[in-house]
Amino acid sequence: MTMGVDPRDLGDEDLLRELRHLHETRSETFFHGSDDALERHTSRTQELEGEYLARYPDRQVDPERLREGARQRSA
């Protein structure tokens, strides 16, 4: 069940804003939110991230975030 605006109905800018806000508030919710708040935060994040990945399946990936990049940093 979606609470709030269905992610498919959000424009690109709104989707990005909502994702950024959820990522900014994750730690506070994780450490201090109720079980219900954490569950809702997690499910909403999954909804929005799923929509983002559906729209941008070929999103830019930073080579430093890949295993090969990690190996190069540790060498």
XYZ file of N, CA and C in Angstrom:
225
model
N 0.837 -1.175 0.000
C 0.000 0.000 0.000
C 0.887 1.245 0.000
N 0.634 2.130 -0.918
C 1.391 3.378 -1.004
C 0.743 4.427 -0.119
N 1.550 5.029 0.740
C 1.089 6.178 1.523
C 1.762 7.388 0.916
N 1.000 8.411 0.678
C 1.553 9.559 -0.011
C 1.298 9.411 -1.497
N 1.937 10.249 -2.257
C 1.758 10.239 -3.706
C 2.420 8.992 -4.277
N 1.699 8.337 -5.188
C 2.266 7.178 -5.870
C 3.534 7.640 -6.581
N 4.648 6.944 -6.393
C 5.903 7.368 -7.013
C 5.809 7.523 -8.533
N 4.947 6.739 -9.166
C 4.791 6.851 -10.628
C 4.181 8.184 -11.033
N 3.491 8.838 -10.099
C 2.849 10.113 -10.388
C 3.746 11.316 -10.104
N 4.918 11.084 -9.555
C 5.845 12.173 -9.249
C 6.659 12.542 -10.485
N 6.877 13.826 -10.668
C 7.804 14.260 -11.706
C 9.225 13.917 -11.276
N 10.143 13.985 -12.200
C 11.537 13.626 -11.892
C 12.113 14.441 -10.741
N 11.891 15.752 -10.753
C 12.437 16.599 -9.682
C 11.833 16.242 -8.331
N 10.537 15.985 -8.309
C 9.877 15.614 -7.055
C 10.371 14.265 -6.553
N 10.551 13.330 -7.458
C 11.062 12.011 -7.071
C 12.447 12.140 -6.446
N 13.316 12.898 -7.082
C 14.667 13.094 -6.538
C 14.633 13.795 -5.189
N 13.792 14.820 -5.059
C 13.676 15.534 -3.778
C 13.213 14.592 -2.674
N 12.200 13.779 -2.961
C 11.696 12.833 -1.963
C 12.752 11.798 -1.584
N 13.470 11.286 -2.560
C 14.539 10.321 -2.266
C 15.626 10.942 -1.400
N 16.038 12.137 -1.742
C 17.084 12.812 -0.955
C 16.628 13.041 0.481
N 15.388 13.446 0.635
C 14.863 13.678 1.979
C 14.836 12.375 2.787
N 14.389 11.296 2.179
C 14.363 10.016 2.896
C 15.765 9.574 3.304
N 16.730 9.778 2.415
C 18.095 9.384 2.757
C 18.670 10.285 3.855
N 18.269 11.540 3.872
C 18.724 12.455 4.928
C 18.148 12.074 6.285
N 16.945 11.538 6.310
C 16.269 11.248 7.578
C 16.411 9.784 8.020
N 17.119 8.976 7.260
C 17.196 7.544 7.569
C 17.801 7.269 8.944
N 18.916 7.853 9.248
C 19.582 7.572 10.528
C 18.709 7.939 11.716
N 18.108 9.109 11.656
C 17.245 9.542 12.754
C 16.076 8.572 12.942
N 15.485 8.151 11.843
C 14.372 7.203 11.922
C 14.853 5.854 12.437
N 15.990 5.404 11.963
C 16.511 4.108 12.375
C 16.827 4.083 13.873
N 17.519 5.092 14.347
C 17.954 5.096 15.745
C 16.861 5.525 16.727
N 15.934 6.366 16.302
C 15.013 6.947 17.270
C 13.537 6.811 16.920
N 13.219 6.290 15.741
C 11.818 6.178 15.347
C 11.165 4.940 15.939
N 9.850 4.967 16.000
C 9.106 3.793 16.455
C 9.245 2.681 15.415
N 8.855 1.484 15.795
C 8.894 0.370 14.845
C 8.039 0.675 13.622
N 6.866 1.266 13.848
C 5.987 1.626 12.731
C 6.636 2.671 11.824
N 7.278 3.659 12.424
C 7.932 4.704 11.632
C 9.066 4.113 10.800
N 9.840 3.222 11.386
C 10.943 2.597 10.657
C 10.414 1.728 9.515
N 9.372 0.981 9.787
C 8.779 0.141 8.749
C 8.257 0.995 7.588
N 7.571 2.085 7.914
C 7.030 2.968 6.882
C 8.133 3.664 6.110
N 9.164 4.088 6.821
C 10.300 4.739 6.162
C 10.951 3.778 5.173
N 11.139 2.545 5.598
C 11.753 1.527 4.745
C 10.897 1.244 3.516
N 9.606 1.075 3.709
C 8.749 0.751 2.576
C 8.654 1.922 1.596
N 8.593 3.146 2.104
C 8.526 4.307 1.218
C 9.832 4.456 0.441
N 10.945 4.215 1.108
C 12.234 4.278 0.427
C 12.277 3.253 -0.698
N 11.814 2.042 -0.432
C 11.799 1.008 -1.464
C 10.901 1.397 -2.632
N 9.759 1.992 -2.349
C 8.856 2.445 -3.417
C 9.542 3.475 -4.306
N 10.142 4.474 -3.688
C 10.760 5.547 -4.444
C 12.021 5.090 -5.171
N 12.831 4.274 -4.510
C 14.028 3.764 -5.173
C 13.653 2.860 -6.343
N 12.619 2.050 -6.169
C 12.161 1.191 -7.262
C 11.718 2.002 -8.467
N 11.002 3.089 -8.223
C 10.566 3.952 -9.319
C 11.760 4.622 -9.991
N 12.720 5.062 -9.191
C 13.908 5.692 -9.771
C 14.636 4.705 -10.680
N 14.821 3.476 -10.203
C 15.525 2.477 -11.003
C 14.741 2.097 -12.253
N 13.421 2.121 -12.175
C 12.603 1.842 -13.355
C 12.783 2.946 -14.405
N 12.902 4.178 -13.952
C 13.076 5.302 -14.879
C 14.493 5.401 -15.420
N 15.448 5.037 -14.587
C 16.859 5.205 -14.949
C 17.627 3.890 -14.785
N 17.295 2.872 -15.570
C 17.982 1.588 -15.411
C 19.468 1.663 -15.775
N 19.829 2.652 -16.578
C 21.229 2.810 -16.981
C 21.869 4.004 -16.288
N 21.492 4.205 -15.023
C 22.015 5.354 -14.291
C 23.542 5.308 -14.250
N 24.127 6.476 -14.088
C 25.583 6.571 -14.047
C 26.092 5.933 -12.757
N 27.047 5.046 -12.894
C 27.640 4.383 -11.734
C 29.081 4.862 -11.599
N 29.426 5.331 -10.421
C 30.776 5.803 -10.139
C 31.716 4.601 -10.100
N 32.753 4.573 -10.929
C 33.690 3.444 -10.927
C 34.331 3.182 -9.567
N 34.439 4.231 -8.743
C 34.999 4.063 -7.402
C 34.085 3.239 -6.497
N 32.813 3.107 -6.882
C 31.842 2.359 -6.083
C 31.763 0.893 -6.487
N 32.597 0.472 -7.423
C 32.631 -0.915 -7.877
C 33.764 -1.654 -7.171
N 33.714 -2.954 -7.197
C 34.764 -3.745 -6.549
C 36.134 -3.429 -7.124
N 36.205 -3.271 -8.435
C 37.480 -2.966 -9.055
C 38.029 -1.644 -8.528
N 37.186 -0.652 -8.341
C 37.623 0.620 -7.783
C 38.141 0.458 -6.364
N 37.469 -0.388 -5.576
C 37.910 -0.641 -4.206
C 39.261 -1.348 -4.197
N 39.427 -2.268 -5.111
C 40.723 -2.970 -5.189
C 41.849 -2.004 -5.542
N 41.566 -1.087 -6.451
C 42.595 -0.115 -6.856
C 42.944 0.799 -5.700
N 41.969 1.179 -4.885
C 42.239 2.059 -3.735
C 43.092 1.357 -2.687
N 42.908 0.049 -2.538
C 43.636 -0.663 -1.483
C 45.010 -1.151 -1.939
N 45.288 -1.015 -3.198
C 46.577 -1.497 -3.723
C 47.699 -0.535 -3.428
